[in-house]
XYZ file of N, CA, C and O in Angstrom:
360
model
N 20.213 0.864 17.077
C 19.424 0.281 15.783
C 19.806 1.090 14.430
O 20.428 2.401 14.696
N 20.080 0.176 13.755
C 20.998 0.462 12.436
C 20.502 1.391 11.767
O 18.066 1.677 11.315
N 20.717 2.503 11.012
C 19.823 3.741 9.875
C 19.828 3.113 8.224
O 20.812 2.681 8.661
N 18.606 3.404 7.985
C 18.776 3.426 6.802
C 20.222 3.910 6.101
O 20.103 4.902 6.368
N 21.050 3.434 4.993
C 21.736 4.227 4.510
C 20.981 5.112 3.419
O 20.766 4.714 1.883
N 21.889 6.010 2.798
C 20.696 6.199 1.284
C 21.515 6.484 0.503
O 22.598 6.074 0.522
N 20.484 6.600 -0.765
C 21.428 6.174 -1.482
C 22.465 7.781 -2.170
O 21.614 8.343 -1.945
N 22.910 6.985 -3.270
C 23.680 8.119 -3.495
C 22.595 9.554 -3.945
O 23.112 10.593 -4.534
N 21.637 8.643 -5.200
C 21.126 9.942 -5.656
C 20.665 10.468 -4.855
O 19.901 11.555 -4.955
N 20.197 10.341 -3.774
C 19.514 10.539 -2.534
C 20.429 11.584 -2.185
O 20.226 12.784 -1.901
N 21.734 11.441 -1.284
C 22.596 12.721 -1.023
C 23.191 13.986 -2.109
O 22.888 14.583 -1.588
N 22.740 13.498 -3.177
C 22.913 14.383 -4.504
C 22.281 15.444 -4.368
O 22.122 16.531 -3.912
N 20.892 14.791 -3.973
C 19.628 15.672 -4.183
C 19.725 16.634 -3.425
O 18.801 17.361 -3.220
N 19.833 15.829 -2.127
C 19.402 16.121 -0.943
C 20.721 16.671 0.199
O 20.906 15.210 1.086
N 22.202 17.156 -0.049
C 23.048 17.539 1.037
C 22.887 17.083 2.381
O 21.669 17.819 2.689
N 23.125 16.956 3.250
C 23.112 16.288 4.389
C 23.314 17.585 4.581
O 24.143 17.578 4.988
N 22.284 17.672 6.056
C 22.031 19.053 6.775
C 21.145 18.896 8.184
O 20.401 18.067 7.838
N 22.343 18.612 9.310
C 22.368 18.074 10.340
C 21.579 16.267 10.600
O 21.319 16.314 11.123
N 22.237 15.485 9.530
C 21.545 14.957 9.139
C 20.285 14.204 9.109
O 20.275 12.493 9.178
N 19.451 15.097 8.747
C 18.162 14.700 8.464
C 17.975 15.172 6.996
O 19.153 15.718 6.244
N 17.545 13.868 6.410
C 17.295 13.632 5.309
C 15.452 14.353 4.868
O 14.595 13.489 5.678
N 14.930 15.014 3.772
C 13.990 15.505 3.815
C 13.147 15.554 3.278
O 13.207 13.616 1.971
N 11.611 14.229 3.487
C 10.233 13.510 3.677
C 9.432 14.419 3.376
O 9.600 15.150 3.644
N 8.468 13.372 2.418
C 7.662 14.607 1.705
C 6.166 13.579 2.388
O 6.418 12.600 3.345
N 5.382 14.021 2.596
C 4.322 14.406 3.717
C 3.454 14.236 3.453
O 2.089 14.176 3.121
N 3.324 12.714 2.360
C 1.673 12.477 1.883
C 1.603 10.991 2.915
O 1.994 11.141 3.551
N 0.253 10.906 2.416
C -0.163 9.667 3.443
C -1.316 8.568 1.738
O -1.074 8.426 0.834
N -0.312 7.126 2.418
C -0.876 6.383 1.460
C -1.682 5.312 1.749
O -2.102 5.413 2.737
N -1.980 4.565 0.912
C -2.852 3.557 1.130
C -2.379 2.547 1.301
O -1.000 2.701 -0.217
N -2.313 1.571 1.569
C -1.982 0.291 1.164
C -3.018 -0.490 0.599
O -4.025 -0.937 1.059
N -2.639 -1.438 -0.612
C -3.632 -2.560 -0.727
C -2.598 -3.953 -0.773
O -0.936 -3.884 -1.111
N -2.734 -4.978 -0.473
C -2.162 -6.464 -0.513
C -2.722 -7.210 -1.609
O -3.793 -7.601 -1.523
N -2.054 -7.102 -2.740
C -2.671 -8.808 -3.519
C -1.519 -10.039 -4.086
O -0.356 -10.071 -3.227
N -1.752 -10.753 -4.631
C -0.530 -11.926 -4.941
C -1.261 -12.091 -6.540
O -1.910 -12.428 -7.279
N -0.022 -12.111 -7.113
C 0.589 -11.944 -8.328
C 1.000 -13.262 -8.960
O 1.425 -14.149 -8.197
N 1.229 -14.069 -9.900
C 1.435 -15.069 -10.535
C 1.619 -14.678 -12.470
O 0.809 -13.824 -12.843
N 2.925 -15.615 -12.439
C 3.228 -16.350 -13.415
C 4.257 -17.158 -14.295
O 4.145 -18.273 -13.066
N 4.074 -17.959 -15.200
C 4.577 -19.301 -15.593
C 6.332 -18.682 -16.167
O 6.558 -19.612 -16.132
N 6.408 -17.590 -15.858
C 7.638 -17.459 -16.186
C 8.733 -16.843 -15.147
O 9.469 -16.959 -15.608
N 8.380 -16.360 -14.105
C 9.563 -15.508 -12.477
C 8.357 -14.811 -12.288
O 7.366 -14.192 -12.818
N 9.846 -14.741 -10.846
C 8.305 -13.767 -9.991
C 9.004 -11.959 -10.504
O 7.625 -11.475 -10.034
N 9.797 -11.884 -11.169
C 9.380 -10.146 -11.757
C 7.917 -10.153 -12.861
O 7.137 -9.052 -12.257
N 8.138 -11.493 -13.793
C 6.965 -11.322 -14.107
C 5.298 -11.033 -13.239
O 4.168 -10.369 -13.541
N 5.373 -12.043 -11.591
C 3.760 -11.965 -11.404
C 4.210 -10.301 -10.119
O 2.531 -10.314 -10.066
N 5.029 -9.993 -10.518
C 5.088 -8.521 -8.749
C 4.705 -7.456 -10.543
O 3.158 -6.879 -10.342
N 4.910 -7.481 -12.050
C 4.604 -7.313 -12.788
C 2.154 -7.110 -13.055
O 1.942 -6.425 -13.334
N 2.304 -8.168 -12.707
C 1.029 -8.356 -13.241
C 0.519 -8.237 -11.747
O -1.020 -8.015 -12.108
N 0.587 -8.207 -10.183
C -0.632 -7.273 -9.485
C 0.425 -6.141 -9.455
O -0.935 -5.167 -9.923
N 1.080 -5.117 -10.135
C 1.279 -3.878 -9.931
C 0.395 -3.566 -11.564
O -1.031 -2.611 -11.195
N 0.094 -3.950 -12.519
C -0.782 -4.403 -13.204
C -2.134 -4.618 -13.486
O -3.158 -3.115 -13.326
N -2.178 -4.488 -12.279
C -3.964 -4.991 -11.721
C -4.263 -4.054 -10.862
O -5.490 -3.558 -10.680
N -3.664 -3.974 -9.816
C -3.720 -2.696 -8.572
C -3.948 -1.646 -9.475
O -4.746 -1.112 -8.956
N -2.903 -1.297 -10.739
C -3.317 -0.044 -11.700
C -4.157 0.306 -12.035
O -5.473 1.229 -12.367
N -6.140 -0.522 -12.436
C -7.026 -0.436 -12.554
C -7.182 0.252 -11.713
O -8.279 1.632 -12.555
N -7.831 0.350 -10.517
C -8.291 0.766 -10.251
C -7.840 1.363 -8.925
O -8.817 2.850 -8.639
N -6.516 2.323 -9.357
C -6.049 2.577 -8.231
C -5.156 3.380 -9.061
O -4.558 2.777 -10.023
N -5.334 5.117 -8.440
C -4.248 5.843 -8.679
C -3.564 6.724 -8.019
O -3.186 5.875 -6.981
N -1.877 6.193 -8.717
C -1.095 7.083 -8.090
C -0.148 6.156 -7.200
O 0.460 6.994 -6.354
N -0.350 5.152 -7.493
C 0.280 3.761 -7.088
C 2.435 4.512 -7.137
O 2.449 5.006 -7.917
N 2.524 4.103 -5.898
C 4.140 4.846 -5.859
C 4.833 4.066 -5.727
O 6.502 4.063 -5.743
N 4.828 2.876 -4.677
C 6.006 1.998 -4.280
C 5.021 0.485 -4.251
O 3.751 -0.176 -4.140
N 6.309 -1.050 -4.424
C 5.694 -2.120 -3.708
C 6.753 -2.601 -2.707
O 7.766 -2.203 -2.223
N 6.287 -3.444 -2.358
C 6.747 -4.451 -1.598
C 6.881 -6.233 -1.466
O 5.673 -6.262 -1.399
N 7.508 -6.662 -2.202
C 7.046 -8.253 -2.241
C 7.295 -8.504 -0.587
O 8.269 -8.504 0.450
N 6.220 -8.985 -0.134
C 6.717 -10.368 1.516
C 6.189 -11.830 1.204
O 7.006 -12.295 2.558
N 5.854 -12.376 -0.157
C 6.387 -13.734 0.212
C 6.376 -14.107 -1.057
O 6.058 -13.609 -2.091
N 7.636 -14.908 -1.671
C 7.420 -15.585 -3.177
C 7.372 -17.350 -3.008
O 7.334 -17.945 -1.511
N 6.180 -17.366 -3.442
C 6.397 -18.806 -3.186
C 5.965 -19.610 -5.009
O 5.647 -18.449 -5.898
N 5.835 -20.751 -5.108
C 5.514 -21.212 -5.980
C 4.858 -22.426 -6.439
O 4.681 -23.531 -5.467
N 4.096 -23.962 -7.800
C 3.087 -24.381 -7.726
C 4.499 -25.801 -8.627
O 5.133 -24.722 -9.432
N 4.360 -26.233 -8.187
C 5.468 -27.571 -9.086
C 4.321 -28.188 -9.583
O 3.137 -29.305 -9.029
N 4.293 -29.033 -10.839
C 4.470 -30.564 -11.671
C 5.188 -31.073 -12.060
O 6.267 -30.538 -13.049
N 4.983 -32.319 -12.085
C 5.969 -32.771 -12.619
C 7.467 -32.460 -12.543
O 8.146 -32.836 -13.282
N 7.470 -32.722 -11.403
C 8.975 -31.564 -11.092
C 9.788 -30.765 -11.373
O 10.611 -30.902 -11.146
N 8.117 -29.796 -12.247
C 8.804 -28.737 -12.541
C 8.254 -27.011 -11.527
O 7.248 -27.763 -11.966
N 9.084 -26.755 -11.657
C 8.317 -25.310 -11.353
C 7.538 -24.523 -12.500
O 7.261 -24.637 -14.025
N 5.419 -24.827 -12.700
C 4.460 -24.899 -13.256
C 3.839 -23.223 -12.574
O 4.256 -22.665 -13.796
N 4.340 -22.629 -11.979
C 3.784 -20.998 -12.180
C 4.726 -20.396 -11.102
O 4.515 -21.135 -9.856
N 4.482 -19.335 -10.056
C 5.162 -18.105 -9.992
C 3.974 -17.425 -9.264
O 3.136 -17.456 -9.706
N 4.545 -17.275 -7.501
C 3.471 -16.480 -6.718
C 3.948 -16.072 -6.119
O 4.997 -15.309 -4.997
N 3.661 -14.214 -5.713
C 4.164 -13.456 -4.941
C 3.027 -11.944 -4.647
O 1.896 -11.859 -5.471
N 3.065 -12.281 -3.463
C 2.442 -11.633 -2.473
C 3.017 -9.936 -2.034
O 4.191 -9.999 -2.024
N 2.584 -9.243 -2.487
C 2.699 -8.026 -2.250
C 2.397 -6.651 -2.199
O 0.921 -7.227 -1.786
N 2.662 -5.957 -1.887
C 1.784 -4.642 -0.471
C 2.325 -3.601 -1.325
O 3.341 -3.579 -1.986
N 1.465 -2.865 -2.156
C 1.635 -2.297 -3.269
C 0.341 -0.113 -2.120
O -0.193 -0.072 -1.550
N 2.067 0.490 -2.352
C 1.453 2.104 -2.192
C 0.992 3.054 -2.554
O 1.495 2.831 -3.688
N 0.222 3.483 -2.421
C -0.283 4.747 -3.470
C -0.902 5.954 -2.820
O -1.407 5.606 -1.541
N -0.433 7.123 -2.746
C -0.908 8.445 -2.767
C -2.078 8.501 -2.529
O -2.582 7.994 -3.400
N -2.604 9.049 -1.756
C -3.913 9.677 -1.752
C -3.844 11.177 -2.529
O -3.124 11.735 -1.636
N -5.253 11.604 -2.508
C -5.492 12.989 -2.943
C -5.588 13.484 -2.121
O -6.290 13.850 -1.365
């Protein structure tokens, strides 16, 4: 089983001792949304996160689960992304 490689920033902030990287002890709530945009994937993700931020506090991370688009007249009309968004619970 492959272990993830820590980033250089993580190594600087948490020097490895015994090969263990400290992890926070948060509990997360996860929601799933589909964001869309006429301009691109990144904007579709931003739209989904902005919508989630209206009702949810403490948003911490997102994961793109699926990307798709709509085609009209042989051209991309808009993008859709399905994202999972995590928020820490109070």
